Coordinates of C-alpha atoms (C1' of nucleotides) in Angstrom, one line a residue:
Chain A
M1 CA -54.8 13.1 -23.4
Q2 CA -54.8 9.3 -23.4
V3 CA -53.2 7.5 -26.3
A4 CA -54.6 4.2 -27.2
I5 CA -52.3 1.2 -26.5
V6 CA -50.8 -0.2 -29.7
R7 CA -50.3 -3.9 -30.2
T8 CA -49.2 -6.0 -33.1
P9 CA -52.0 -8.2 -34.4
G10 CA -52.4 -11.5 -32.6
Q11 CA -50.8 -10.2 -29.4
R12 CA -52.7 -10.5 -26.2
A13 CA -53.8 -7.3 -24.5
G14 CA -53.4 -9.0 -21.1
L15 CA -56.4 -7.4 -19.5
T16 CA -57.5 -8.2 -16.0
Q17 CA -60.8 -7.4 -14.3
A18 CA -58.7 -5.1 -12.0
A19 CA -57.3 -3.2 -15.0
V20 CA -60.8 -2.7 -16.5
L21 CA -62.1 -1.4 -13.2
G22 CA -59.1 0.9 -12.8
A23 CA -59.6 2.3 -16.3
A24 CA -63.3 2.8 -15.7
R25 CA -62.5 4.8 -12.6
D26 CA -60.0 6.9 -14.5
V27 CA -62.6 7.6 -17.2
L28 CA -65.0 8.5 -14.5
A29 CA -62.6 10.9 -12.9
E30 CA -61.5 12.5 -16.1
H31 CA -64.6 12.7 -18.2
G32 CA -67.6 11.9 -15.9
L33 CA -70.3 9.3 -15.9
K34 CA -71.8 10.2 -19.3
R35 CA -68.6 9.4 -21.1
L36 CA -68.1 6.1 -19.3
T37 CA -69.2 3.7 -22.1
M38 CA -67.9 0.3 -22.9
R39 CA -66.7 1.7 -26.2
T40 CA -64.6 4.5 -24.7
L41 CA -63.3 2.2 -22.0
A42 CA -62.2 -0.3 -24.7
Q43 CA -60.6 2.5 -26.7
R44 CA -58.6 3.6 -23.7
L45 CA -57.5 0.1 -23.1
G46 CA -56.5 -0.4 -26.7
V47 CA -59.0 -3.2 -27.2
A48 CA -62.2 -4.0 -29.1
P49 CA -65.4 -3.1 -27.2
N50 CA -66.6 -6.7 -26.9
S51 CA -63.2 -7.8 -25.4
L52 CA -64.3 -6.2 -22.1
Y53 CA -66.9 -9.0 -21.8
S54 CA -64.1 -11.5 -21.2
H55 CA -63.5 -9.8 -17.9
V56 CA -66.8 -8.2 -16.9
P57 CA -70.2 -9.7 -17.3
S58 CA -72.0 -6.4 -18.1
K59 CA -71.7 -2.7 -17.7
D60 CA -74.1 -2.8 -14.7
A61 CA -71.8 -5.3 -13.0
L62 CA -68.8 -3.1 -13.8
I63 CA -70.5 -0.2 -12.1
D64 CA -71.6 -2.2 -9.1
A65 CA -68.0 -3.3 -8.7
I66 CA -66.8 0.3 -8.8
L67 CA -69.3 1.3 -6.2
D68 CA -68.2 -1.4 -3.9
E69 CA -64.5 -0.8 -4.5
V70 CA -64.9 2.8 -3.4
L71 CA -66.4 1.7 -0.1
A72 CA -63.1 0.0 0.8
E73 CA -61.9 3.5 1.8
V74 CA -64.6 3.8 4.5
D75 CA -63.0 3.9 8.0
A76 CA -65.1 1.4 10.0
P77 CA -64.7 1.2 13.7
G78 CA -64.4 -2.2 15.3
P79 CA -67.8 -3.8 16.4
D80 CA -66.5 -3.9 20.0
M81 CA -66.1 -0.1 20.2
A82 CA -66.9 1.3 23.7
D83 CA -69.9 3.5 22.6
P84 CA -71.8 1.7 19.9
A85 CA -74.0 4.7 19.0
A86 CA -70.8 6.8 18.7
G87 CA -69.4 4.1 16.5
L88 CA -72.4 4.2 14.2
H89 CA -72.1 8.0 14.0
Q90 CA -68.4 7.8 13.1
L91 CA -69.0 5.1 10.5
M92 CA -71.7 7.2 8.7
L93 CA -69.5 10.3 8.8
S94 CA -66.6 8.4 7.2
T95 CA -69.0 7.0 4.6
Y96 CA -70.3 10.5 3.9
R97 CA -66.7 11.8 3.3
V98 CA -65.9 8.9 1.0
L99 CA -69.1 9.5 -1.0
L100 CA -68.2 13.2 -1.4
S101 CA -64.8 12.3 -2.7
Q102 CA -66.5 10.7 -5.7
P103 CA -69.3 13.1 -6.7
D104 CA -70.0 11.4 -10.0
L105 CA -70.8 8.1 -8.3
V106 CA -73.3 9.6 -5.8
P107 CA -76.3 9.4 -8.2
L108 CA -75.4 5.7 -8.8
Y109 CA -75.4 4.9 -5.1
L110 CA -78.7 6.7 -4.9
A111 CA -80.2 4.7 -7.7
R112 CA -79.0 1.4 -6.2
Q113 CA -79.5 2.5 -2.6
G114 CA -75.9 1.6 -1.7
A115 CA -73.6 -1.1 -3.0
R116 CA -73.9 -4.8 -2.9
G117 CA -70.3 -6.2 -2.9
Q118 CA -68.2 -7.5 -0.1
N119 CA -67.1 -4.1 1.2
A120 CA -70.8 -3.1 1.5
Y121 CA -71.6 -6.3 3.3
R122 CA -68.6 -5.9 5.6
L123 CA -69.8 -2.4 6.6
G124 CA -73.4 -3.7 6.9
D125 CA -72.2 -6.3 9.4
V126 CA -70.4 -3.8 11.5
M127 CA -73.5 -1.6 11.5
L128 CA -75.7 -4.5 12.5
A129 CA -73.3 -5.4 15.3
L130 CA -73.3 -1.9 16.6
L131 CA -77.1 -1.6 16.3
G132 CA -77.4 -4.9 18.2
R133 CA -75.3 -3.6 21.0
C134 CA -77.7 -0.6 21.1
G135 CA -80.5 -3.0 21.6
V136 CA -81.8 -2.9 18.0
V137 CA -82.1 -6.4 16.5
G138 CA -84.0 -8.4 13.9
P139 CA -86.1 -6.7 11.3
D140 CA -85.8 -3.3 13.1
A141 CA -82.1 -3.5 12.7
R142 CA -82.3 -4.1 9.0
E143 CA -84.7 -1.2 8.7
A144 CA -82.5 1.1 10.7
L145 CA -79.5 0.0 8.6
R146 CA -81.2 1.1 5.4
V147 CA -82.6 4.3 6.9
L148 CA -79.0 5.3 7.9
I149 CA -77.7 4.4 4.5
V150 CA -80.4 6.3 2.6
F151 CA -80.0 9.3 4.9
T152 CA -76.3 9.4 4.3
I153 CA -76.4 8.9 0.5
G154 CA -79.3 11.4 0.3
F155 CA -77.3 14.0 2.2
A156 CA -74.2 13.3 0.0
A157 CA -76.4 13.9 -3.0
F158 CA -77.5 17.2 -1.6
A159 CA -73.9 18.2 -0.9
T160 CA -72.8 17.1 -4.3
A161 CA -75.5 19.1 -6.1
A162 CA -74.5 22.3 -7.9
P163 CA -75.3 25.1 -5.6
D164 CA -77.6 28.0 -6.6
Q165 CA -74.8 30.4 -6.4
P166 CA -71.6 28.6 -7.3
S167 CA -68.8 30.2 -5.3
A168 CA -65.5 28.4 -4.8
D169 CA -64.5 30.9 -2.0
L170 CA -67.1 29.6 0.4
P171 CA -65.7 26.4 1.9
L172 CA -68.0 27.1 4.9
A173 CA -71.0 25.8 2.9
G174 CA -69.5 22.3 2.7
E175 CA -68.4 22.5 6.3
E176 CA -71.8 23.7 7.5
L177 CA -73.5 21.0 5.5
F178 CA -71.3 18.5 7.1
D179 CA -72.2 19.8 10.6
N180 CA -75.9 19.7 9.5
F181 CA -75.5 16.1 8.4
S182 CA -73.8 15.2 11.7
A183 CA -76.6 16.8 13.6
G184 CA -79.2 14.9 11.6
L185 CA -77.3 11.7 12.3
T186 CA -77.5 12.4 16.0
W187 CA -81.2 12.8 15.9
L188 CA -81.7 9.7 13.7
I189 CA -79.5 7.5 15.8
A190 CA -81.1 8.7 19.0
G191 CA -84.5 7.9 17.5
I192 CA -83.5 4.5 16.3
T193 CA -82.0 3.5 19.6
H194 CA -85.1 4.8 21.3
G195 CA -83.8 7.9 22.9
Chain B
M1 CA -102.5 -3.5 -25.6
Q2 CA -102.2 -0.1 -27.2
V3 CA -102.9 0.1 -30.9
A4 CA -101.2 2.7 -32.9
I5 CA -103.4 5.6 -34.1
V6 CA -104.0 5.4 -37.9
R7 CA -104.2 8.5 -40.0
T8 CA -104.4 9.0 -43.8
P9 CA -101.2 10.5 -45.1
G10 CA -101.1 14.3 -45.0
Q11 CA -103.5 14.4 -42.0
R12 CA -102.3 16.2 -38.9
A13 CA -101.9 14.2 -35.7
G14 CA -103.0 17.2 -33.7
L15 CA -100.6 16.6 -30.8
T16 CA -100.3 18.9 -27.9
Q17 CA -97.6 19.1 -25.2
A18 CA -100.3 17.9 -22.7
A19 CA -101.0 14.9 -24.9
V20 CA -97.3 13.9 -25.1
L21 CA -97.0 14.3 -21.3
G22 CA -100.1 12.2 -20.8
A23 CA -98.8 9.4 -23.1
A24 CA -95.5 9.5 -21.4
R25 CA -97.1 9.0 -18.0
D26 CA -99.1 6.1 -19.5
V27 CA -96.0 4.4 -20.8
L28 CA -94.4 4.9 -17.5
A29 CA -97.3 3.4 -15.6
E30 CA -97.7 0.4 -18.0
H31 CA -94.1 -0.4 -18.9
G32 CA -91.8 1.4 -16.6
L33 CA -89.0 3.9 -17.0
K34 CA -86.8 1.7 -19.2
R35 CA -89.4 1.5 -21.9
L36 CA -90.1 5.2 -21.9
T37 CA -88.2 6.2 -25.1
M38 CA -89.0 8.8 -27.6
R39 CA -89.5 6.1 -30.1
T40 CA -92.1 4.0 -28.1
L41 CA -93.8 7.2 -27.2
A42 CA -94.1 8.3 -30.8
Q43 CA -95.3 4.8 -31.7
R44 CA -98.1 5.0 -29.1
L45 CA -99.1 8.4 -30.4
G46 CA -99.1 7.2 -34.0
V47 CA -96.4 9.6 -35.0
A48 CA -92.8 9.7 -36.2
P49 CA -90.2 9.9 -33.4
N50 CA -89.0 13.3 -34.4
S51 CA -92.5 14.7 -34.4
L52 CA -92.3 14.9 -30.6
Y53 CA -89.7 17.6 -30.9
S54 CA -92.5 19.9 -32.2
H55 CA -93.9 19.8 -28.7
V56 CA -91.1 19.0 -26.4
P57 CA -87.6 20.4 -26.6
S58 CA -85.8 17.2 -25.3
K59 CA -86.4 14.0 -23.5
D60 CA -84.9 15.6 -20.3
A61 CA -87.4 18.4 -20.5
L62 CA -90.2 16.0 -21.0
I63 CA -89.2 14.1 -17.8
D64 CA -88.7 17.3 -15.9
A65 CA -92.3 18.3 -16.9
I66 CA -93.6 14.9 -15.7
L67 CA -91.8 15.3 -12.4
D68 CA -93.3 18.7 -11.8
E69 CA -96.8 17.7 -12.9
V70 CA -96.9 14.9 -10.3
L71 CA -96.2 17.4 -7.6
A72 CA -99.5 19.2 -8.3
E73 CA -101.1 16.4 -6.3
V74 CA -99.2 17.4 -3.1
D75 CA -101.6 18.8 -0.5
A76 CA -99.9 22.0 0.7
P77 CA -101.1 23.8 3.8
G78 CA -101.6 27.5 3.6
P79 CA -98.6 29.5 4.7
D80 CA -100.6 31.1 7.5
M81 CA -101.3 27.8 9.2
A82 CA -101.5 28.1 13.0
D83 CA -98.5 25.9 13.8
P84 CA -95.9 26.4 11.1
A85 CA -93.7 23.4 12.2
A86 CA -96.8 21.1 12.0
G87 CA -97.5 22.6 8.6
L88 CA -94.0 21.7 7.4
H89 CA -94.5 18.2 8.7
Q90 CA -97.8 17.8 7.0
L91 CA -96.4 19.1 3.7
M92 CA -93.6 16.6 3.7
L93 CA -95.9 13.7 4.6
S94 CA -98.1 14.6 1.7
T95 CA -95.1 14.8 -0.6
Y96 CA -93.9 11.4 0.6
R97 CA -97.3 9.9 -0.2
V98 CA -97.3 11.4 -3.7
L99 CA -93.8 10.1 -4.4
L100 CA -94.8 6.6 -3.3
S101 CA -97.7 6.7 -5.7
Q102 CA -95.3 6.9 -8.6
P103 CA -92.4 4.5 -7.7
D104 CA -90.9 4.6 -11.1
L105 CA -90.3 8.3 -10.8
V106 CA -88.5 8.2 -7.5
P107 CA -85.1 7.6 -8.9
L108 CA -85.5 10.5 -11.2
Y109 CA -86.4 12.8 -8.3
L110 CA -83.4 11.5 -6.6
A111 CA -81.1 12.2 -9.6
R112 CA -82.5 15.7 -10.0
Q113 CA -83.0 16.3 -6.2
G114 CA -86.5 17.4 -6.7
A115 CA -88.4 19.1 -9.5
R116 CA -87.9 22.5 -11.0
G117 CA -91.3 23.5 -12.5
Q118 CA -93.9 25.8 -11.2
N119 CA -95.5 23.3 -8.8
A120 CA -92.1 22.7 -7.2
Y121 CA -91.5 26.4 -6.8
R122 CA -95.0 26.8 -5.3
L123 CA -94.3 24.2 -2.7
G124 CA -90.8 25.7 -2.1
D125 CA -92.4 29.1 -1.4
V126 CA -94.9 27.6 1.1
M127 CA -92.0 25.8 2.8
L128 CA -89.9 28.9 3.0
A129 CA -92.9 30.9 4.4
L130 CA -93.4 28.2 7.1
L131 CA -89.7 28.1 7.9
G132 CA -89.7 31.9 8.1
R133 CA -92.5 31.8 10.7
C134 CA -90.3 29.2 12.6
G135 CA -87.5 31.8 12.7
V136 CA -85.5 30.2 9.9
V137 CA -84.6 32.7 7.2
G138 CA -82.0 33.5 4.6
P139 CA -79.4 30.9 3.5
D140 CA -80.3 28.8 6.5
A141 CA -83.9 28.5 5.2
R142 CA -82.7 27.5 1.7
E143 CA -80.5 24.9 3.3
A144 CA -83.2 23.6 5.5
L145 CA -85.5 23.4 2.4
R146 CA -83.2 21.2 0.5
V147 CA -82.4 19.0 3.5
L148 CA -86.1 18.4 4.0
I149 CA -86.5 17.6 0.3
V150 CA -83.6 15.2 0.2
F151 CA -84.7 13.5 3.4
T152 CA -88.2 13.0 1.9
I153 CA -87.0 11.7 -1.5
G154 CA -84.4 9.6 0.1
F155 CA -86.9 7.9 2.4
A156 CA -89.3 7.5 -0.6
A157 CA -86.5 5.8 -2.4
F158 CA -86.0 3.5 0.5
A159 CA -89.7 2.6 0.7
T160 CA -89.8 2.1 -3.1
A161 CA -86.9 -0.3 -3.1
A162 CA -87.6 -4.0 -3.7
P163 CA -87.5 -5.6 -0.2
D164 CA -85.2 -8.4 0.7
Q165 CA -88.1 -10.7 1.2
P166 CA -90.9 -9.6 -1.1
S167 CA -94.2 -10.4 0.5
A168 CA -97.4 -8.7 -0.6
D169 CA -99.1 -9.8 2.6
L170 CA -97.1 -7.5 4.9
P171 CA -98.7 -4.1 4.6
L172 CA -97.3 -3.3 8.0
A173 CA -93.9 -2.8 6.5
G174 CA -95.0 0.3 4.5
E175 CA -97.0 1.6 7.4
E176 CA -94.1 1.1 9.8
L177 CA -91.8 2.8 7.3
F178 CA -94.2 5.7 7.1
D179 CA -94.2 6.1 10.9
N180 CA -90.4 5.9 10.8
F181 CA -90.3 8.6 8.2
S182 CA -92.7 10.7 10.2
A183 CA -90.5 10.3 13.3
G184 CA -87.4 11.3 11.4
L185 CA -89.2 14.3 10.2
T186 CA -90.0 15.4 13.7
W187 CA -86.4 15.2 14.7
L188 CA -85.3 17.0 11.6
I189 CA -87.8 19.8 11.9
A190 CA -87.0 20.2 15.6
G191 CA -83.3 20.4 14.8
I192 CA -83.9 22.9 12.0
T193 CA -86.1 25.2 14.1
H194 CA -83.5 24.9 16.9
G195 CA -85.4 22.8 19.3
Chain C
dA1 C1' -58.6 -18.3 -22.5
dC2 C1' -58.5 -14.0 -24.8
dC3 C1' -59.4 -11.2 -28.4
dT4 C1' -61.5 -9.8 -33.0
dG5 C1' -64.8 -8.1 -37.0
dA6 C1' -69.3 -7.9 -37.8
dA7 C1' -73.7 -7.5 -36.7
dC8 C1' -78.1 -7.0 -33.9
dA9 C1' -81.3 -4.2 -31.8
dC10 C1' -81.6 -0.4 -30.2
dC11 C1' -81.0 5.0 -28.5
dG12 C1' -81.7 10.7 -28.8
dT13 C1' -81.5 14.2 -32.0
dT14 C1' -81.0 17.0 -36.4
dC15 C1' -82.0 18.3 -41.1
dA16 C1' -84.2 19.3 -45.3
dA17 C1' -88.4 18.7 -47.2
dG18 C1' -93.4 18.4 -47.6
dT19 C1' -98.3 20.2 -46.5
Chain D
dA1 C1' -97.1 25.2 -37.7
dC2 C1' -96.9 20.4 -37.8
dC3 C1' -95.2 16.2 -39.5
dT4 C1' -92.2 13.1 -42.4
dG5 C1' -88.2 10.1 -44.2
dA6 C1' -83.6 9.7 -43.8
dA7 C1' -79.7 10.1 -41.6
dC8 C1' -76.1 11.1 -37.9
dA9 C1' -73.7 9.7 -34.1
dC10 C1' -73.9 7.0 -30.9
dC11 C1' -75.3 2.8 -27.3
dG12 C1' -74.8 -2.4 -24.8
dT13 C1' -74.4 -6.9 -26.2
dT14 C1' -74.0 -11.4 -28.9
dC15 C1' -72.0 -14.5 -32.2
dA16 C1' -68.9 -17.1 -34.8
dA17 C1' -64.3 -17.2 -35.7
dG18 C1' -59.4 -16.8 -35.0
dT19 C1' -55.0 -17.6 -32.0

DNA sequence: ACCTGAACACCGTTCAAGT
DNA sequence: ACCTGAACACCGTTCAAGT
């Protein structure tokens, strides 16, 4: 139960972009994507709906910002890692785990095919560097980059989906799926690096 | 330019579910997903918005029906094909092509992780039969089924995405991507069938 | 600069009523 | 059975105005 913030008229709400983002992630975690509307967000912040537009240009921009913010949690290896193919593998595994930690966002990553903020670009640069050290450069590298991203998000979507027989006492399913994803990654990276 | 159908008051529109579906696919092809609303659909059919609910239970059901209808175009091999792994490969390639022919729908397949109508089930049965003949049965088969589907839809989404440098005079990109998808399929099927 | 009330231009869906 | 007008319960966003 979230009580709306009360202010005397004329008093500033003192919102920041970070506060709006945080509240949006809270709504997402508590009520899911469908309930994340500018109006419920404003209500939670004790503010008029249109006030949000002083801090965020649009709802789409807000969601893009959330998607990128989540990617900050991805554990990226340094681009100078000893085995670049293993580095790529590790990076995608970490991304997969982060995506699974935010199931509501996975369809949004799918729809946008990734994120587009500074965290996304940082990860992309690391991936390109690792690919380059595997001998994959230029347009091939950009293609490989996106294939790896789509593969990872696609698998996360698969793992996030409601299973046919929902059973909480089968943690093996998620673990098996993770192994399956890891195996698929191995094939894909081998193929990309011309194994 | 689509002119609304005119009827004298009291006259039946004579809609059918098939007509609604067809009009929806027309709107999709001409104006894209964003403009596919129950209201524009009704307008095109010369009918009040709520009249559609005499033929379709909800907009979600309408979209599900469209998704499944499109899958009728997939060229499925017989389950008794000589080489079952090759049959799987061929089936996924055909699905990929069909998905690419309807770019607007790809995000919806992604969001729903496939379709759920009779065409989808028919294809699923063929896939399960082929997997069974590869020695993959039971829960493993259902998992492999979904991995193949997610992989295919994910790749289609990748191919459908607006490229960084849009250039209509580079048909190679799509062809290369197709080859890339086909190679990924080979790895995946080999892994699934324990190669 | 930040926030507001009011409005604009929409949605999907339901309901009671007509034929 | 099929279709309607009217309404319900919402959306995202813009605008002019207040402080």
